[in-house]
Amino acid sequence: MNKTTKASTKEKDSVLYQTSGQIAIITMNRPRYHNAQNGHMTYQLDAAFKRSADDDAIKVIILKGAGKHFSAGHDIGTPDRDINDSQERKTLWYDHANKSGGEFLYVREAEAYLGMCRRWRDLPKPTIAMVHGACIAGGLMLAWICDLIIAANDAFFSDPVVRMGIPGVEYFAHPFELPPRIAKEFLFTGERMNAERAYQLGMVNRVFTRDNLNAETLKLANKIAEMPRLGLALTKQAINNVEDLQGKRSGMEAAYAWHHFAHSHNELESGNKLGGETIKSMAQKNKEEA
C-alpha cells in the first residue's frame, strides 16, 4: 500500500515522502515558489533521503518537484528565505548564523549546499531525478547528485549565475555532466538547454512527454529495483569512485573557493553578495533569453 508522510515545521509540507512498493518518491513541495530551496526544504530533503536509506524495503529513490517546475534553484528572495537561521547541521561544519564576513556564507554553503549534495550523491541506493519544467542553478545540483536523470520534453536546464559574477553553482559538476566546451558555453551564456540537447550530450538518460513522465520513471525504477541491493550499491560506489579519481571532488574544492572569492568581491564592490541581482532581476533576464 502506498503511504505519504508530510514533513512540516516552519513552512508547511515543503517536502513529501511517498512509497510505491520498493520505490521511495521524494517531492519538493514549494510550487508557489517553483520549488526554490530554502534551508528548511534542504534539511527536510536530507531527512527524506536518510529515511529512504534506512528503509530496507526501499531499493530506488525518485526525486521530483511539485507544480510547474522541478526547481528554480536556491531561494534568494521568497518570504520564507531563512539564510540567517541556525539549522541542525548534518556535516561537521560549525554554525554559520552567528558569523560575519565571508565566513558566514562560506560555512553555510559548505554545509547546506556542497556538503549536502556530496552526502546525497553518496547515498548507497540508486537515485533518479524526474525533471520537468525549469531546472535552474541550485536545481541542477539536485538533479546532478542523482544517478539518473529522466526528463519531460518540456524540461530545460540553465546555470545563469555567471551574471552575478560567480563561476557556477557550489556543486560544480558542469565539466563532468557536459563536455568541457559545452560546459563553458552553458556558463558563459546562461542560456537554457532543452531536454533533447541535454539527452544528446549525455546529461539526461531518457526523455518522455510530460504526460508519460511519471509512469515511465516508475517503470524504470521498478526495473532497477529487481537487481540485488548490494550489487546496486557497489556498482554506484565503483562509478562514483572513478569520477573522483578523474578529479571531480578536487575540482569542486577549487571551484568552491573561487565561488566564494566571487561572493566576497561582490560584497566589497557593491555591498551585495549576489552582485546586485535579485530573484526578480534574474527571472526577468532568464525570461528575456528564453
CSV table of C-alpha atoms in Angstrom, one decimal:
chain,number,residue,atom,x,y,z
A,1,MET,CA,0.0,0.0,0.0
A,2,ASN,CA,1.2,3.5,-0.8
A,3,LYS,CA,1.7,5.9,2.0
A,4,THR,CA,2.5,9.5,2.3
A,5,THR,CA,4.2,11.4,5.2
A,6,LYS,CA,4.3,15.2,5.2
A,7,ALA,CA,7.3,16.9,6.6
A,8,SER,CA,6.3,20.2,8.3
A,9,THR,CA,7.8,22.7,10.6
A,10,LYS,CA,8.2,26.4,9.8
A,11,GLU,CA,6.8,26.1,6.2
A,12,LYS,CA,4.0,23.6,5.8
A,13,ASP,CA,4.7,20.5,3.6
A,14,SER,CA,7.9,21.6,2.0
A,15,VAL,CA,8.8,18.0,1.3
A,16,LEU,CA,6.6,15.0,0.7
A,17,TYR,CA,7.6,11.4,1.2
A,18,GLN,CA,5.7,8.6,-0.5
A,19,THR,CA,6.4,4.9,-1.2
A,20,SER,CA,5.3,2.7,-4.0
A,21,GLY,CA,6.4,-0.9,-3.4
A,22,GLN,CA,10.2,-0.8,-3.4
A,23,ILE,CA,10.4,2.8,-4.6
A,24,ALA,CA,10.6,6.0,-2.4
A,25,ILE,CA,9.3,9.2,-4.1
A,26,ILE,CA,10.6,12.4,-2.6
A,27,THR,CA,8.7,15.5,-3.7
A,28,MET,CA,9.9,19.1,-3.3
A,29,ASN,CA,6.7,20.9,-2.5
A,30,ARG,CA,7.1,24.7,-2.7
A,31,PRO,CA,5.2,25.0,-6.0
A,32,ARG,CA,4.2,28.7,-5.3
A,33,TYR,CA,8.0,29.5,-5.5
A,34,HIS,CA,8.8,26.9,-8.2
A,35,ASN,CA,10.5,24.8,-5.5
A,36,ALA,CA,13.2,27.3,-4.7
A,37,GLN,CA,15.3,25.7,-2.0
A,38,ASN,CA,15.4,27.5,1.4
A,39,GLY,CA,17.2,26.0,4.4
A,40,HIS,CA,14.1,24.3,5.7
A,41,MET,CA,13.5,22.5,2.4
A,42,THR,CA,17.1,21.4,2.2
A,43,TYR,CA,17.1,19.8,5.7
A,44,GLN,CA,13.7,18.2,5.0
A,45,LEU,CA,15.2,16.7,1.8
A,46,ASP,CA,18.1,15.4,3.9
A,47,ALA,CA,15.7,13.8,6.3
A,48,ALA,CA,13.8,12.2,3.4
A,49,PHE,CA,16.9,10.8,1.8
A,50,LYS,CA,18.1,9.5,5.2
A,51,ARG,CA,14.7,7.8,5.7
A,52,SER,CA,14.9,6.1,2.3
A,53,ALA,CA,18.5,4.9,3.0
A,54,ASP,CA,17.4,3.4,6.4
A,55,ASP,CA,14.4,1.6,5.0
A,56,ASP,CA,15.4,-1.9,3.8
A,57,ALA,CA,12.2,-2.2,1.8
A,58,ILE,CA,13.3,0.7,-0.4
A,59,LYS,CA,15.6,-0.2,-3.4
A,60,VAL,CA,15.4,3.0,-5.5
A,61,ILE,CA,14.6,6.7,-4.8
A,62,ILE,CA,12.9,9.2,-7.1
A,63,LEU,CA,13.3,12.9,-6.6
A,64,LYS,CA,10.7,15.2,-8.2
A,65,GLY,CA,9.1,18.6,-7.9
A,66,ALA,CA,5.5,19.6,-7.4
A,67,GLY,CA,3.8,22.2,-9.6
A,68,LYS,CA,5.1,23.6,-12.9
A,69,HIS,CA,8.8,23.2,-12.4
A,70,PHE,CA,11.4,20.8,-10.9
A,71,SER,CA,13.3,23.6,-9.1
A,72,ALA,CA,14.1,27.2,-9.8
A,73,GLY,CA,17.3,26.9,-7.7
A,74,HIS,CA,18.3,28.4,-4.4
A,75,ASP,CA,15.9,30.7,-2.5
A,76,ILE,CA,17.3,34.2,-3.0
A,77,GLY,CA,14.2,36.2,-2.2
A,78,THR,CA,11.0,34.4,-1.1
A,79,PRO,CA,9.2,35.4,2.1
A,80,ASP,CA,10.5,32.2,3.7
A,81,ARG,CA,14.1,32.7,2.9
A,82,ASP,CA,15.9,31.6,6.0
A,83,ILE,CA,19.6,32.1,5.3
A,84,ASN,CA,20.2,33.7,8.7
A,85,ASP,CA,18.7,30.8,10.7
A,86,SER,CA,20.6,28.1,12.5
A,87,GLN,CA,19.9,24.6,11.4
A,88,GLU,CA,20.6,21.2,12.9
A,89,ARG,CA,23.8,20.5,11.0
A,90,LYS,CA,24.4,17.2,9.2
A,91,THR,CA,28.1,17.7,8.5
A,92,LEU,CA,30.9,18.6,10.9
A,93,TRP,CA,30.8,22.3,9.9
A,94,TYR,CA,30.0,24.6,12.8
A,95,ASP,CA,27.0,27.0,12.8
A,96,HIS,CA,27.1,29.9,10.3
A,97,ALA,CA,24.3,32.1,11.8
A,98,ASN,CA,26.4,34.0,14.3
A,99,LYS,CA,29.4,34.5,12.0
A,100,SER,CA,30.2,37.6,9.9
A,101,GLY,CA,32.1,38.5,6.7
A,102,GLY,CA,33.0,35.8,4.2
A,103,GLU,CA,32.8,33.1,6.9
A,104,PHE,CA,29.0,33.4,7.2
A,105,LEU,CA,28.3,32.3,3.6
A,106,TYR,CA,31.3,30.0,3.2
A,107,VAL,CA,30.3,27.9,6.2
A,108,ARG,CA,26.6,27.9,5.4
A,109,GLU,CA,27.2,26.7,1.8
A,110,ALA,CA,29.8,24.2,2.8
A,111,GLU,CA,27.1,22.6,4.9
A,112,ALA,CA,23.8,23.1,3.2
A,113,TYR,CA,25.0,23.1,-0.5
A,114,LEU,CA,28.3,21.4,-1.2
A,115,GLY,CA,28.2,19.2,1.9
A,116,MET,CA,24.6,18.1,1.5
A,117,CYS,CA,25.0,17.4,-2.2
A,118,ARG,CA,28.0,15.2,-1.6
A,119,ARG,CA,26.1,13.4,1.2
A,120,TRP,CA,23.2,12.7,-1.1
A,121,ARG,CA,25.4,11.7,-4.1
A,122,ASP,CA,27.0,9.0,-1.9
A,123,LEU,CA,23.6,7.5,-0.7
A,124,PRO,CA,24.1,3.8,-1.4
A,125,LYS,CA,20.9,3.3,-3.3
A,126,PRO,CA,20.1,4.3,-6.9
A,127,THR,CA,18.5,7.8,-7.2
A,128,ILE,CA,16.6,9.1,-10.2
A,129,ALA,CA,15.8,12.8,-10.8
A,130,MET,CA,12.5,13.2,-12.5
A,131,VAL,CA,12.7,16.7,-14.1
A,132,HIS,CA,10.0,18.7,-15.7
A,133,GLY,CA,9.9,22.4,-16.5
A,134,ALA,CA,12.8,24.5,-15.0
A,135,CYS,CA,15.9,23.1,-13.5
A,136,ILE,CA,17.9,26.2,-12.8
A,137,ALA,CA,21.2,26.7,-10.9
A,138,GLY,CA,20.6,25.1,-7.5
A,139,GLY,CA,18.1,22.9,-9.2
A,140,LEU,CA,20.9,21.5,-11.3
A,141,MET,CA,22.7,20.4,-8.1
A,142,LEU,CA,19.7,18.4,-7.0
A,143,ALA,CA,19.4,16.7,-10.4
A,144,TRP,CA,23.2,16.1,-10.7
A,145,ILE,CA,23.5,14.3,-7.4
A,146,CYS,CA,21.1,11.7,-8.8
A,147,ASP,CA,22.4,8.6,-10.6
A,148,LEU,CA,20.0,9.0,-13.5
A,149,ILE,CA,18.0,12.0,-14.9
A,150,ILE,CA,14.7,11.3,-16.7
A,151,ALA,CA,13.3,14.5,-18.2
A,152,ALA,CA,10.0,15.6,-19.6
A,153,ASN,CA,10.2,17.1,-23.1
A,154,ASP,CA,9.3,20.5,-21.6
A,155,ALA,CA,12.3,20.4,-19.3
A,156,PHE,CA,15.1,22.9,-19.6
A,157,PHE,CA,18.4,23.4,-17.7
A,158,SER,CA,20.5,26.5,-17.0
A,159,ASP,CA,23.0,28.0,-14.7
A,160,PRO,CA,22.9,31.7,-15.1
A,161,VAL,CA,24.9,32.7,-12.0
A,162,VAL,CA,27.9,34.0,-14.1
A,163,ARG,CA,25.6,37.0,-14.4
A,164,MET,CA,26.3,37.6,-10.7
A,165,GLY,CA,30.0,37.3,-11.3
A,166,ILE,CA,30.0,33.8,-9.8
A,167,PRO,CA,31.6,30.8,-11.6
A,168,GLY,CA,28.7,28.4,-11.4
A,169,VAL,CA,26.8,26.8,-8.5
A,170,GLU,CA,28.6,25.4,-5.5
A,171,TYR,CA,28.3,21.7,-6.5
A,172,PHE,CA,30.5,22.3,-9.6
A,173,ALA,CA,29.8,19.2,-11.7
A,174,HIS,CA,29.5,21.1,-15.0
A,175,PRO,CA,32.6,19.6,-16.8
A,176,PHE,CA,31.5,16.1,-15.7
A,177,GLU,CA,27.9,16.4,-16.7
A,178,LEU,CA,28.8,18.1,-20.0
A,179,PRO,CA,31.8,18.1,-22.4
A,180,PRO,CA,34.2,21.0,-21.3
A,181,ARG,CA,33.5,23.3,-24.2
A,182,ILE,CA,29.7,22.8,-23.8
A,183,ALA,CA,30.1,23.4,-20.1
A,184,LYS,CA,31.8,26.7,-20.9
A,185,GLU,CA,29.1,27.7,-23.3
A,186,PHE,CA,26.5,26.7,-20.8
A,187,LEU,CA,28.0,29.0,-18.2
A,188,PHE,CA,29.3,31.8,-20.4
A,189,THR,CA,25.8,32.4,-21.9
A,190,GLY,CA,23.5,31.3,-19.1
A,191,GLU,CA,21.2,30.1,-21.9
A,192,ARG,CA,18.6,27.4,-21.4
A,193,MET,CA,19.5,23.9,-22.6
A,194,ASN,CA,16.4,21.9,-23.6
A,195,ALA,CA,15.8,18.3,-22.7
A,196,GLU,CA,16.6,17.0,-26.2
A,197,ARG,CA,20.0,18.6,-26.3
A,198,ALA,CA,20.8,17.5,-22.7
A,199,TYR,CA,19.9,14.0,-23.8
A,200,GLN,CA,22.2,14.2,-26.9
A,201,LEU,CA,25.1,15.4,-24.7
A,202,GLY,CA,24.6,12.6,-22.2
A,203,MET,CA,23.4,14.7,-19.2
A,204,VAL,CA,19.9,13.2,-19.4
A,205,ASN,CA,19.2,9.5,-19.7
A,206,ARG,CA,15.8,9.5,-21.2
A,207,VAL,CA,13.1,12.0,-22.4
A,208,PHE,CA,9.4,11.4,-22.3
A,209,THR,CA,6.3,13.5,-22.8
A,210,ARG,CA,5.1,15.3,-19.7
A,211,ASP,CA,2.0,13.0,-19.6
A,212,ASN,CA,4.1,9.9,-19.6
A,213,LEU,CA,7.0,11.1,-17.4
A,214,ASN,CA,5.7,9.7,-14.1
A,215,ALA,CA,4.7,6.3,-15.4
A,216,GLU,CA,7.9,5.8,-17.4
A,217,THR,CA,10.1,6.9,-14.5
A,218,LEU,CA,8.4,4.5,-12.1
A,219,LYS,CA,8.7,1.7,-14.7
A,220,LEU,CA,12.5,2.3,-14.9
A,221,ALA,CA,12.8,2.5,-11.1
A,222,ASN,CA,11.0,-0.8,-10.7
A,223,LYS,CA,13.2,-2.5,-13.3
A,224,ILE,CA,16.3,-1.3,-11.4
A,225,ALA,CA,14.7,-2.5,-8.1
A,226,GLU,CA,14.8,-6.1,-9.5
A,227,MET,CA,18.6,-6.0,-9.0
A,228,PRO,CA,20.2,-7.1,-5.7
A,229,ARG,CA,20.6,-4.3,-3.2
A,230,LEU,CA,24.3,-4.8,-2.6
A,231,GLY,CA,25.1,-5.1,-6.3
A,232,LEU,CA,23.4,-1.8,-6.9
A,233,ALA,CA,25.3,-0.2,-4.0
A,234,LEU,CA,28.7,-1.5,-5.1
A,235,THR,CA,28.2,-0.5,-8.8
A,236,LYS,CA,27.2,3.0,-7.7
A,237,GLN,CA,30.3,3.2,-5.5
A,238,ALA,CA,32.6,2.0,-8.2
A,239,ILE,CA,31.4,4.5,-10.8
A,240,ASN,CA,31.4,7.4,-8.3
A,241,ASN,CA,35.0,6.4,-7.3
A,242,VAL,CA,36.1,6.6,-10.9
A,243,GLU,CA,34.6,10.1,-11.2
A,244,ASP,CA,36.5,11.2,-8.1
A,245,LEU,CA,39.8,9.7,-9.5
A,246,GLN,CA,39.2,11.8,-12.6
A,247,GLY,CA,39.2,14.9,-10.4
A,248,LYS,CA,35.5,15.5,-9.7
A,249,ARG,CA,36.0,16.1,-5.9
A,250,SER,CA,39.2,18.1,-6.1
A,251,GLY,CA,37.8,20.2,-9.0
A,252,MET,CA,34.8,21.1,-6.9
A,253,GLU,CA,37.0,22.1,-4.0
A,254,ALA,CA,38.8,24.6,-6.3
A,255,ALA,CA,35.6,25.9,-7.9
A,256,TYR,CA,34.0,26.3,-4.4
A,257,ALA,CA,36.9,28.5,-3.3
A,258,TRP,CA,36.6,30.7,-6.5
A,259,HIS,CA,32.8,30.8,-5.9
A,260,HIS,CA,33.3,32.4,-2.5
A,261,PHE,CA,36.0,34.7,-3.7
A,262,ALA,CA,33.3,36.0,-6.1
A,263,HIS,CA,30.9,36.5,-3.3
A,264,SER,CA,33.5,38.5,-1.3
A,265,HIS,CA,34.4,40.5,-4.3
A,266,ASN,CA,30.7,41.4,-4.9
A,267,GLU,CA,30.3,42.4,-1.3
A,268,LEU,CA,33.3,44.7,-1.5
A,269,GLU,CA,32.3,46.2,-4.8
A,270,SER,CA,28.5,46.6,-4.3
A,271,GLY,CA,27.7,45.6,-0.8
A,272,ASN,CA,25.7,42.7,-2.2
A,273,LYS,CA,27.0,39.1,-2.3
A,274,LEU,CA,25.0,38.4,-5.4
A,275,GLY,CA,26.3,41.4,-7.4
A,276,GLY,CA,23.1,43.3,-7.0
A,277,GLU,CA,21.0,40.7,-8.7
A,278,THR,CA,17.6,39.7,-7.1
A,279,ILE,CA,15.1,37.0,-7.7
A,280,LYS,CA,13.1,39.4,-9.9
A,281,SER,CA,16.0,40.6,-12.0
A,282,MET,CA,17.3,37.1,-12.6
A,283,ALA,CA,13.8,35.8,-13.5
A,284,GLN,CA,13.3,38.7,-15.9
A,285,LYS,CA,16.7,38.2,-17.7
A,286,ASN,CA,16.0,34.4,-17.9
A,287,LYS,CA,12.6,35.1,-19.4
A,288,GLU,CA,14.2,37.5,-22.0
A,289,GLU,CA,16.6,34.8,-23.1
A,290,ALA,CA,14.1,32.0,-23.3
